[in-house]
mmCIF file with all atom_site columns, C-alpha atoms in Angstrom:
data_model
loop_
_atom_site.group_PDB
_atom_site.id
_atom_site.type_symbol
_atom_site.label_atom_id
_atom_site.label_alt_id
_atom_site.label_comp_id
_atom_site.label_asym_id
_atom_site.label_entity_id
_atom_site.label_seq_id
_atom_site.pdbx_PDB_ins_code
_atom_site.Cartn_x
_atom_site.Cartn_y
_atom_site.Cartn_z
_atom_site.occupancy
_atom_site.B_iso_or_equiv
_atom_site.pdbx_formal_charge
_atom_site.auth_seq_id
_atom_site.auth_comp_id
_atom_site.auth_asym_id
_atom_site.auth_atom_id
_atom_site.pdbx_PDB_model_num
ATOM 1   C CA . UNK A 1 1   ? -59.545 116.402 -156.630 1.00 63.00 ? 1   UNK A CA 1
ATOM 2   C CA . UNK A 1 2   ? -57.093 114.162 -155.107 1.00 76.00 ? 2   UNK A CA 1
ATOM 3   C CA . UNK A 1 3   ? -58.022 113.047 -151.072 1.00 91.00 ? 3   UNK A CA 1
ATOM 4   C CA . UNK A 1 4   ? -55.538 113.174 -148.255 1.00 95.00 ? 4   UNK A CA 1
ATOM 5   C CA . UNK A 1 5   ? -54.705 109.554 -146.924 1.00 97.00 ? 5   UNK A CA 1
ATOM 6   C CA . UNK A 1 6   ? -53.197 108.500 -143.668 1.00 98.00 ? 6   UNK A CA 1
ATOM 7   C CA . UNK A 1 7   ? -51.790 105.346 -142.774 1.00 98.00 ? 7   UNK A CA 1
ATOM 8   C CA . UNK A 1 8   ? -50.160 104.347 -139.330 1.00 98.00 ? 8   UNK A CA 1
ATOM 9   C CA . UNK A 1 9   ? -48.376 101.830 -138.231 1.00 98.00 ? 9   UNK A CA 1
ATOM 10  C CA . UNK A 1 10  ? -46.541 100.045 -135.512 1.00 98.00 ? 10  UNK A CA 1
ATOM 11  C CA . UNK A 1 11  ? -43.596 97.715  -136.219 1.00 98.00 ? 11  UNK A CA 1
ATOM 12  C CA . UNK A 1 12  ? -41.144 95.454  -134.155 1.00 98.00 ? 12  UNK A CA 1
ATOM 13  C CA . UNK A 1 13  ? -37.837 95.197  -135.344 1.00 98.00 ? 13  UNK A CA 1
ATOM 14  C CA . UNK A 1 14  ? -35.801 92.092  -133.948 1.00 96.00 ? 14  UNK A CA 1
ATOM 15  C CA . UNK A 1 15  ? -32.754 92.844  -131.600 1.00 96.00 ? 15  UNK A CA 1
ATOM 16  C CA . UNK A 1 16  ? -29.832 94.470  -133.159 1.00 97.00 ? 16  UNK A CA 1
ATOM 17  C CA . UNK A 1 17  ? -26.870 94.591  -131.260 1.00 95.00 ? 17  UNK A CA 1
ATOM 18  C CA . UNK A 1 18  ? -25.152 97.931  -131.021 1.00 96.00 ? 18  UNK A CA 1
ATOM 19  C CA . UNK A 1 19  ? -24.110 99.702  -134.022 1.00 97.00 ? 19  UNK A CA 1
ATOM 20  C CA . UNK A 1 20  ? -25.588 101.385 -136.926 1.00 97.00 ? 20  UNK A CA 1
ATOM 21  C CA . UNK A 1 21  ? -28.319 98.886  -139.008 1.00 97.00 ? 21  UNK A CA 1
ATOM 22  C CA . UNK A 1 22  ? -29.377 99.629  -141.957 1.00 97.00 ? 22  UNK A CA 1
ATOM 23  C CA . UNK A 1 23  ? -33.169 99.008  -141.820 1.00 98.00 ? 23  UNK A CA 1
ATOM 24  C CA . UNK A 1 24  ? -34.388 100.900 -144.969 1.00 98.00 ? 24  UNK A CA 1
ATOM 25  C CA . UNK A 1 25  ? -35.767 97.031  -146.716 1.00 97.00 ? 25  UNK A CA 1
ATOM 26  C CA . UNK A 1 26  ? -37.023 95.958  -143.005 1.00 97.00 ? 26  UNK A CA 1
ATOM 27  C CA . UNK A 1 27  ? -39.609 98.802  -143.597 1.00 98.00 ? 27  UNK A CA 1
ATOM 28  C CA . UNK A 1 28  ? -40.675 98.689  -147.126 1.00 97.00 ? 28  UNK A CA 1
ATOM 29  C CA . UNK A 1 29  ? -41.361 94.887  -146.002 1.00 97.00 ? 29  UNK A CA 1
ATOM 30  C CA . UNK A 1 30  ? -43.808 95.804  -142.829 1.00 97.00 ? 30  UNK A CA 1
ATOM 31  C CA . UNK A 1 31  ? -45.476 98.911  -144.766 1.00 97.00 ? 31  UNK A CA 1
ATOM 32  C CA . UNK A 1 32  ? -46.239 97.399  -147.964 1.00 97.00 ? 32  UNK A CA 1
ATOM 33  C CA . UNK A 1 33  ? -49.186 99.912  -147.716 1.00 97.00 ? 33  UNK A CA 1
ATOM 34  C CA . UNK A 1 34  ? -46.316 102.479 -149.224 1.00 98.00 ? 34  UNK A CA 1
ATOM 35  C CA . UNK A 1 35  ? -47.544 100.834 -152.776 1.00 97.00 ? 35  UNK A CA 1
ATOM 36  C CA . UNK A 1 36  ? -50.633 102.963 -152.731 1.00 96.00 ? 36  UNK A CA 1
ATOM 37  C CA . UNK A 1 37  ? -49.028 106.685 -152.209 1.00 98.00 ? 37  UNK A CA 1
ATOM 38  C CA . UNK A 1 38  ? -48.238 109.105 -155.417 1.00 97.00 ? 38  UNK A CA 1
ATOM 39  C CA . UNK A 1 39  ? -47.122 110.960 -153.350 1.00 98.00 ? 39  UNK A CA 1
ATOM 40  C CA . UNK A 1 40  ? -46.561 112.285 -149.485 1.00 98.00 ? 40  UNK A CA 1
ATOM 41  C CA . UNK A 1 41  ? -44.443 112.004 -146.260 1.00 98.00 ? 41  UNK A CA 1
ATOM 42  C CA . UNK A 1 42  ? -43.174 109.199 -144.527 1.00 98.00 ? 42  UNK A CA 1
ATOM 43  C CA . UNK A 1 43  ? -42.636 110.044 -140.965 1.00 98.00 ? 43  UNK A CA 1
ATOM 44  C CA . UNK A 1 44  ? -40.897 107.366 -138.905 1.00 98.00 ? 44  UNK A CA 1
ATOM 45  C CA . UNK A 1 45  ? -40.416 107.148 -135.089 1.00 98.00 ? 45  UNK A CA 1
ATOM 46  C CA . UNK A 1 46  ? -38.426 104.749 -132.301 1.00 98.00 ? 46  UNK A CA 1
ATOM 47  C CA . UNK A 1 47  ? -40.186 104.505 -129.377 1.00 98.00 ? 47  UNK A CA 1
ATOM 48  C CA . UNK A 1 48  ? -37.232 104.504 -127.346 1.00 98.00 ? 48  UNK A CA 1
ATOM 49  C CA . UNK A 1 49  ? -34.698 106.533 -125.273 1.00 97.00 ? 49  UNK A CA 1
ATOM 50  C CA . UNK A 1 50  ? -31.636 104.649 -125.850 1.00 97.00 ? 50  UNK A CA 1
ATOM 51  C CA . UNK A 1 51  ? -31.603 104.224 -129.861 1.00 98.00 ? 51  UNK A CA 1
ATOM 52  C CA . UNK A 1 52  ? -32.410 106.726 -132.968 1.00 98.00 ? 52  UNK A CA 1
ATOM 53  C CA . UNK A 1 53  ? -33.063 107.101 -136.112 1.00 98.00 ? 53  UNK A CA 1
ATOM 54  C CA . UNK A 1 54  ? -31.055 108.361 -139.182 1.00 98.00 ? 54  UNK A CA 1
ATOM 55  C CA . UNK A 1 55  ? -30.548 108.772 -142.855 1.00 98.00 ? 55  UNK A CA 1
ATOM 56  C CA . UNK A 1 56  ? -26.807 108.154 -144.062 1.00 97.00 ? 56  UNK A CA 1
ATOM 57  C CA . UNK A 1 57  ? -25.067 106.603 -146.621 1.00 95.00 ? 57  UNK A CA 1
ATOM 58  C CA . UNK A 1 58  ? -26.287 102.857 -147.473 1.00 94.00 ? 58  UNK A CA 1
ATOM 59  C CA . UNK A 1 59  ? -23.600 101.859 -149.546 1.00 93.00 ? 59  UNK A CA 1
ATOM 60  C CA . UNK A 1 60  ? -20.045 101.789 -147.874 1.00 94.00 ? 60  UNK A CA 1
ATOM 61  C CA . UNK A 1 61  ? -20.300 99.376  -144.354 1.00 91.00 ? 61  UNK A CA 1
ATOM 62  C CA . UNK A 1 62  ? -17.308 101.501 -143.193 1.00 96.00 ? 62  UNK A CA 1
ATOM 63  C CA . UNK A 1 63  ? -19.656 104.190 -142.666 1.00 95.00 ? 63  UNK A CA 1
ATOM 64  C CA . UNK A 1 64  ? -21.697 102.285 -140.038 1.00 94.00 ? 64  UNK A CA 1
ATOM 65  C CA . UNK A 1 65  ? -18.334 101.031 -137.882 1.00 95.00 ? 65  UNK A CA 1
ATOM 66  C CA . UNK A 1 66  ? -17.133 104.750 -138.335 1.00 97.00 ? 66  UNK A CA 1
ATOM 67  C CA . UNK A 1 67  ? -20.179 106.136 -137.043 1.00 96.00 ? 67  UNK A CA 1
ATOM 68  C CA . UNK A 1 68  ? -20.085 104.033 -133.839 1.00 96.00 ? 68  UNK A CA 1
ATOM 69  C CA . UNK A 1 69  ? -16.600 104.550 -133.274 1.00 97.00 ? 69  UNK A CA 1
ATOM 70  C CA . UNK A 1 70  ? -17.229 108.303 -133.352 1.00 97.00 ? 70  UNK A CA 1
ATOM 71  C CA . UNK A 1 71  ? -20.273 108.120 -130.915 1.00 97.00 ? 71  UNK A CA 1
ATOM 72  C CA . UNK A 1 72  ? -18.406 105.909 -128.539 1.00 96.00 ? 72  UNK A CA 1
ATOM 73  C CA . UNK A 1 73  ? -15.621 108.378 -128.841 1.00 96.00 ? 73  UNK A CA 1
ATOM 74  C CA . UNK A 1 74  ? -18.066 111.547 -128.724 1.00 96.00 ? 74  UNK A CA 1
ATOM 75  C CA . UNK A 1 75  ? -20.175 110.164 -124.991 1.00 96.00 ? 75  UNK A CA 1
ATOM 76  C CA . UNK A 1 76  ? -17.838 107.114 -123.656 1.00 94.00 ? 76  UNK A CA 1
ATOM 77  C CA . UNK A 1 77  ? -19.140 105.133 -121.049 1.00 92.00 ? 77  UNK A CA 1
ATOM 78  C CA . UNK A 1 78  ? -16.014 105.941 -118.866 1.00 89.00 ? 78  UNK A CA 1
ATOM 79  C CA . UNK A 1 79  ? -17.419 109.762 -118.194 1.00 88.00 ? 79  UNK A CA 1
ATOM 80  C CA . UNK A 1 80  ? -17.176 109.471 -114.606 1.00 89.00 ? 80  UNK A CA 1
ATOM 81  C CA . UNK A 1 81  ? -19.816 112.437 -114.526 1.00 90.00 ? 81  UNK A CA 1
ATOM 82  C CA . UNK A 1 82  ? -22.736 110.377 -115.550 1.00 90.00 ? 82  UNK A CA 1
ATOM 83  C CA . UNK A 1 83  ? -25.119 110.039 -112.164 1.00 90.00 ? 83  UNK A CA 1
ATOM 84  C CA . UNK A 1 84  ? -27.967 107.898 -113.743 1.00 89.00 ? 84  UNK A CA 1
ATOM 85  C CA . UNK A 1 85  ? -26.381 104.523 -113.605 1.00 84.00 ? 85  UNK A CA 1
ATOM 86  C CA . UNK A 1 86  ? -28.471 101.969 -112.486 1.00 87.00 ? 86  UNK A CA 1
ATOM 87  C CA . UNK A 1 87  ? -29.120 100.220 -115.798 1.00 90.00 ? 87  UNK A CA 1
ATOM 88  C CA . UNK A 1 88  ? -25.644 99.804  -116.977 1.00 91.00 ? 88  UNK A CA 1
ATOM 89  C CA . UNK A 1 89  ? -22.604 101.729 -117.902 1.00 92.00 ? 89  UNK A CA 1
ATOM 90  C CA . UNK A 1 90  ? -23.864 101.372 -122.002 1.00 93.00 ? 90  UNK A CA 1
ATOM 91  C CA . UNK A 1 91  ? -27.491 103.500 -120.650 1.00 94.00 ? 91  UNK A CA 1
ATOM 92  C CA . UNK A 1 92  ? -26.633 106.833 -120.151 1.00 95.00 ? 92  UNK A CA 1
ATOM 93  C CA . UNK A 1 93  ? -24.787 107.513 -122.947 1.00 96.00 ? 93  UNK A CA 1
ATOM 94  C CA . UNK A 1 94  ? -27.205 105.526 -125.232 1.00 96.00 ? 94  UNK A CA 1
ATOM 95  C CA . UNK A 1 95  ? -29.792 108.122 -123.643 1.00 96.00 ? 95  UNK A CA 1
ATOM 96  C CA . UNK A 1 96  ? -27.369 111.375 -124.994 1.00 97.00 ? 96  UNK A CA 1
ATOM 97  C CA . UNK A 1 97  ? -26.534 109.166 -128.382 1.00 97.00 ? 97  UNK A CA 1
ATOM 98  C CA . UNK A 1 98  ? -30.289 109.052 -128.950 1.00 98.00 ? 98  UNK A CA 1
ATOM 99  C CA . UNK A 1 99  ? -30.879 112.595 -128.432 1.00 97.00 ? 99  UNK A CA 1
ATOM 100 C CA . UNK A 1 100 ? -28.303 113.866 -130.707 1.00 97.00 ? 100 UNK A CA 1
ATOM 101 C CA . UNK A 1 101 ? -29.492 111.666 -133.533 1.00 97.00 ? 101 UNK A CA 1
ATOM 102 C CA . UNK A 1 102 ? -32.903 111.963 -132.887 1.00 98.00 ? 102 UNK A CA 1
ATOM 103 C CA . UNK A 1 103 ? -36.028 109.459 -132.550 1.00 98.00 ? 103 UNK A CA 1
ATOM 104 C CA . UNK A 1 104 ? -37.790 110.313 -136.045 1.00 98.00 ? 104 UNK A CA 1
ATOM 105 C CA . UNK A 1 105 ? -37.129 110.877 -139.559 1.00 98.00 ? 105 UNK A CA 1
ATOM 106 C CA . UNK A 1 106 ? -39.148 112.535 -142.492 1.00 98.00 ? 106 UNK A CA 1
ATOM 107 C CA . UNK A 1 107 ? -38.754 111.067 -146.286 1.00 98.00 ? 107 UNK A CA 1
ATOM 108 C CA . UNK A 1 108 ? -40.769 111.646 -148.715 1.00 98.00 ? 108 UNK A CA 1
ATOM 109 C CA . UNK A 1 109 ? -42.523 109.371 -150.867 1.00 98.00 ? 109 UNK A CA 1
ATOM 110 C CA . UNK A 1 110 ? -43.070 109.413 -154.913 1.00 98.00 ? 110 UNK A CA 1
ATOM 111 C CA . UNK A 1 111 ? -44.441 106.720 -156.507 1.00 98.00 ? 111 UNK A CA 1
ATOM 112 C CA . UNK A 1 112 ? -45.193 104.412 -154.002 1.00 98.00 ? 112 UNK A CA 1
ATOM 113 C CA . UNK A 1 113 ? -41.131 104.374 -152.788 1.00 98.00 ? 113 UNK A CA 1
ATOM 114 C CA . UNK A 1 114 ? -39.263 106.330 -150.576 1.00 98.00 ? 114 UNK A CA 1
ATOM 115 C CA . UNK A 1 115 ? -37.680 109.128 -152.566 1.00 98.00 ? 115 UNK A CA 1
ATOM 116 C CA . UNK A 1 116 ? -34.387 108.899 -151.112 1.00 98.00 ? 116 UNK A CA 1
ATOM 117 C CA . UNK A 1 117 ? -30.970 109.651 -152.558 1.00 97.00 ? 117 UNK A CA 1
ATOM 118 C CA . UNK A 1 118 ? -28.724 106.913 -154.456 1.00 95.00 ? 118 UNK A CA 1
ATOM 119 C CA . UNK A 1 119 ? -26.614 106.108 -151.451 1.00 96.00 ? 119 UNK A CA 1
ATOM 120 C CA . UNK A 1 120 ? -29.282 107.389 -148.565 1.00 97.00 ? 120 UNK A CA 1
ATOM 121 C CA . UNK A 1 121 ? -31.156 104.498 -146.001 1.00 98.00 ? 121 UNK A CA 1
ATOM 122 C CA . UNK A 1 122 ? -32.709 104.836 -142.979 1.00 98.00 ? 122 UNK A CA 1
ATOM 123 C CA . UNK A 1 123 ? -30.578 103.518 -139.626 1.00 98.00 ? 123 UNK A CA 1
ATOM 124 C CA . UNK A 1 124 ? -31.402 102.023 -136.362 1.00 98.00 ? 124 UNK A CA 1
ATOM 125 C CA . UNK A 1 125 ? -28.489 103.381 -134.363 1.00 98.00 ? 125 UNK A CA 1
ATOM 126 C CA . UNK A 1 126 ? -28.869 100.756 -131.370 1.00 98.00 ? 126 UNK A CA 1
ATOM 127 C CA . UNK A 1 127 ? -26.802 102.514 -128.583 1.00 97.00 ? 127 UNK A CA 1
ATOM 128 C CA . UNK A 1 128 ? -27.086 99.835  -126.182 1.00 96.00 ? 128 UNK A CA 1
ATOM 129 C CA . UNK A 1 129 ? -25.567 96.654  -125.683 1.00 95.00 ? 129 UNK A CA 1
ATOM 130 C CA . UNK A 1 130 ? -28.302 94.424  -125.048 1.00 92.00 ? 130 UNK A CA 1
ATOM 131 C CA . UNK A 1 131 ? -31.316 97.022  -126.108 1.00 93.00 ? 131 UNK A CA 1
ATOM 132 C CA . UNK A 1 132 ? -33.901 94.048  -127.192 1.00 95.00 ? 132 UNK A CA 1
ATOM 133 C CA . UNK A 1 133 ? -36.365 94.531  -129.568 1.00 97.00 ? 133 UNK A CA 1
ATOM 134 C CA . UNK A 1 134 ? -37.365 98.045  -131.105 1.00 98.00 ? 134 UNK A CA 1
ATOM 135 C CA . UNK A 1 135 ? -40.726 99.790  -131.991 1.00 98.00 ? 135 UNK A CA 1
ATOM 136 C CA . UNK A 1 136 ? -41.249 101.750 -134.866 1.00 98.00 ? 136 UNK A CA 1
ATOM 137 C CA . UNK A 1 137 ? -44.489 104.180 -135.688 1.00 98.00 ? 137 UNK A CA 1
ATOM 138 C CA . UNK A 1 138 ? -44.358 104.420 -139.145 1.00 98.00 ? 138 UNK A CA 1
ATOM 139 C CA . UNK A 1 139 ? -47.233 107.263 -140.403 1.00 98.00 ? 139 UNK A CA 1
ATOM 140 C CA . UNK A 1 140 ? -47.608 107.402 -144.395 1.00 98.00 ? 140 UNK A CA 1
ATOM 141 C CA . UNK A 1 141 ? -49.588 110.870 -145.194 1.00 98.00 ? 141 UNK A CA 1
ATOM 142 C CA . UNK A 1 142 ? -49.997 111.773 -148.467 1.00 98.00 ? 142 UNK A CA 1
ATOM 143 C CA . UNK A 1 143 ? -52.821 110.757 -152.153 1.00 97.00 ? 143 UNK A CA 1
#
């Protein structure tokens, strides 16, 4: 009979300026905990309203400068509509950015790795220009 196991934890990731960051090694670094899973769920979460979290491709770095550009094109700071503007013009629409992407992401694990696909890694999508350093909760569940 195999026993459930759970394992949080909390990581800070150094500043990142805006963009998409691939950050897929920064984690198996910090969680080297992963090791010990057969198998299980990785659930990872930025404690933050003005970055997210994605999977994407890993492989091409056009991808990351073509997600941006699309972001920036999809909520631009110039929206002369935005009220909440006291922390900058980058805020609010870091604030929408993060809630389309989302703050978590599931992967699973199998064999003490993430199982992702060939050309699939896990983004900080930094929406701010100046957002300082992020945290991560990083819960492994699994045997």
């Amino acid at each position: 009979m195999s026993t459930l196991k759970i394992i949080q934890k909390e990581i800070t990731l150094p500043d990142y300026r805006r963009g998409f960051h691939l950050i897929t090694d920064k984690i198996y670094s910090a969680v080297p905990e992963l090791a010990q899973f057969q198998q299980g769920t990785a659930q990872i979460f930025i404690k933050h309203t003005s970055a997210s979290l994605t999977l994407n491709e890993n492989a091409d770095r056009d991808v990351r400068t073509n997600f941006e550009t699309f972001f920036n094109h999809l909520v631009p700071e110039s929206f002369p509509r935005f009220e909440h503007t006291s922390e900058g013009r980058d805020d609010m629409p870091a604030h929408l950015k993060s809630s389309l992407l989302g703050a978590s992401v599931s992967v699973p694990i199998t064999n003490g790795r993430f199982n992702l696909g060939t050309w699939q890694g896990i983004y900080l999508c930094e929406h701010r220009d100046y957002g300082g350093r992020r945290r991560l909760v990083i819960t492994l569940m699994g045997e």
